[in-house]
Coordinates of C-alpha atoms in Angstrom, one line a residue:
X1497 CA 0.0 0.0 0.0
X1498 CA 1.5 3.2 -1.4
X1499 CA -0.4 5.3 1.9
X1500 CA -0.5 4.4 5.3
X1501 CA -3.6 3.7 7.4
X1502 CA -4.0 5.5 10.5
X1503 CA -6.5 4.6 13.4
X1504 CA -9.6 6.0 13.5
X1505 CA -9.6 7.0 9.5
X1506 CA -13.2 6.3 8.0
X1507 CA -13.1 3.4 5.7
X1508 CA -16.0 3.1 3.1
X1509 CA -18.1 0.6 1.1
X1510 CA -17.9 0.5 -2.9
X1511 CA -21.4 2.3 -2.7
X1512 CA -19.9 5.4 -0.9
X1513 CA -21.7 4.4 2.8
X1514 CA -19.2 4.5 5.6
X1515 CA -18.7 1.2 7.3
X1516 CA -16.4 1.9 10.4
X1517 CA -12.7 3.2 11.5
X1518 CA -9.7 1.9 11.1
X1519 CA -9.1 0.9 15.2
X1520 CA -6.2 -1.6 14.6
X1521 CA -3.0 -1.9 12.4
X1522 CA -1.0 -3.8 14.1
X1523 CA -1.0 -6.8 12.0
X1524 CA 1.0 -7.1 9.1
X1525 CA -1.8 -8.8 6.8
X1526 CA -5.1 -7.4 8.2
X1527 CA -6.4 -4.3 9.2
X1528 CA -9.3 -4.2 12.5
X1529 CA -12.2 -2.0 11.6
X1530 CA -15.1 -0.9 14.5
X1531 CA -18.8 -0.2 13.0
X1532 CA -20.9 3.0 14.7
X1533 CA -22.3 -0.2 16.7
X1534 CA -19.1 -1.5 18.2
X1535 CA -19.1 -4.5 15.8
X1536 CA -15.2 -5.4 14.9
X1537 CA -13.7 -7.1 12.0
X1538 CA -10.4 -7.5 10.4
X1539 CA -10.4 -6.7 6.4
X1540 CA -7.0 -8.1 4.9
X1541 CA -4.6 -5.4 3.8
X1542 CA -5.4 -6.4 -0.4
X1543 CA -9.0 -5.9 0.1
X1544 CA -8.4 -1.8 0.9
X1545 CA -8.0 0.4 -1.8
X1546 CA -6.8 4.2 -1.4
X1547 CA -9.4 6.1 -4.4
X1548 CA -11.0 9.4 -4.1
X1549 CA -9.0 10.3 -1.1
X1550 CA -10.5 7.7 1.1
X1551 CA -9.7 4.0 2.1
X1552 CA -12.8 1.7 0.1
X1553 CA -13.2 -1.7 0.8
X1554 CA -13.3 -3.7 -2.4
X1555 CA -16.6 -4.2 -4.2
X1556 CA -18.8 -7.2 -2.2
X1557 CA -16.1 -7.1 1.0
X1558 CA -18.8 -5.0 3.0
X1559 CA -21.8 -8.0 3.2
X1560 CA -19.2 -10.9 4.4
X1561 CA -17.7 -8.5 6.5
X1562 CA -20.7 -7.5 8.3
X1563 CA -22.0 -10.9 8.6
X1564 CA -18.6 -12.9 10.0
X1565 CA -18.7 -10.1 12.7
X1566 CA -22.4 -10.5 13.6
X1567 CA -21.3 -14.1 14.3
X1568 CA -18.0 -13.4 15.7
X1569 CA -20.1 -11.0 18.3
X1570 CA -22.9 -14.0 18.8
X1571 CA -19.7 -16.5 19.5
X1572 CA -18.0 -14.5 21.5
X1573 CA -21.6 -13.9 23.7
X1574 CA -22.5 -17.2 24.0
X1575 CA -18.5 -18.2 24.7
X1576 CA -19.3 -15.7 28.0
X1577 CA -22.8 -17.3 28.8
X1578 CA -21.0 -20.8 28.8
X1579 CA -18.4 -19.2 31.1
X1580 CA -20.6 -17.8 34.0
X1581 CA -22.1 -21.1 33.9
X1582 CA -19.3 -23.4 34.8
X1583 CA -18.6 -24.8 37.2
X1584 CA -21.9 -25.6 39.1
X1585 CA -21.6 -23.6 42.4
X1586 CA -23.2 -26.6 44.2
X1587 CA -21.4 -30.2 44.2
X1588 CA -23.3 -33.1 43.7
X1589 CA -25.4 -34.6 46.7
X1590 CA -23.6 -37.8 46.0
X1591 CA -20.7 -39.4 45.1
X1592 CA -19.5 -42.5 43.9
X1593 CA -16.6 -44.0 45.7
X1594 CA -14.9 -46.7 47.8
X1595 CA -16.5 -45.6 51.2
X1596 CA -18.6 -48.6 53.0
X1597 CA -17.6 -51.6 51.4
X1598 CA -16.1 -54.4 52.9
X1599 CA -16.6 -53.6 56.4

């Protein structure tokens, strides 16, 4: 890329709608945008173009994006359900062992 991407610039769709800010370069190959929303998701470096004075993401990159970080968030929510969940604050009433036999 001939021009560096700084955090917080606005990247854009191929239709001219903005889809986020650039909130990460630290990766080599990929580049972490945040949607208005909060949504992230990392767009590889080859898939932003510098035209009109403004970063673009390449035509039909804006749907998958959009839709891998809906899921990504849903993962990541239920990941933190599962979490508070385990492990059961109460033990079981019983347990199976060794204790009376053989006496």
């Amino acid at each position: 890329m001939t021009q560096d991407i700084l955090t917080g610039t606005p990247v854009f769709d191929d239709t001219g709608d903005q889809v986020g800010k650039v909130a990460d370069t630290s990766n080599a190959e990929k580049i972490g945008i945040i949607t208005e929303t909060g949504s992230r998701f990392w767009v590889p470096k080859q898939m932003l173009a510098h035209r009109d004075q403004r970063w673009t993401l390449e035509p039909g990159y804006t749907e998958i994006s959009t839709a891998e970080a809906e899921a990504q968030q849903d993962e990541r929510d239920l990941d933190e359900a599962n979490a508070e969940t385990f492990p059961a604050s109460d033990p079981p009433s019983f347990t199976m062992g060794d204790e009376g036999k053989g006496n």
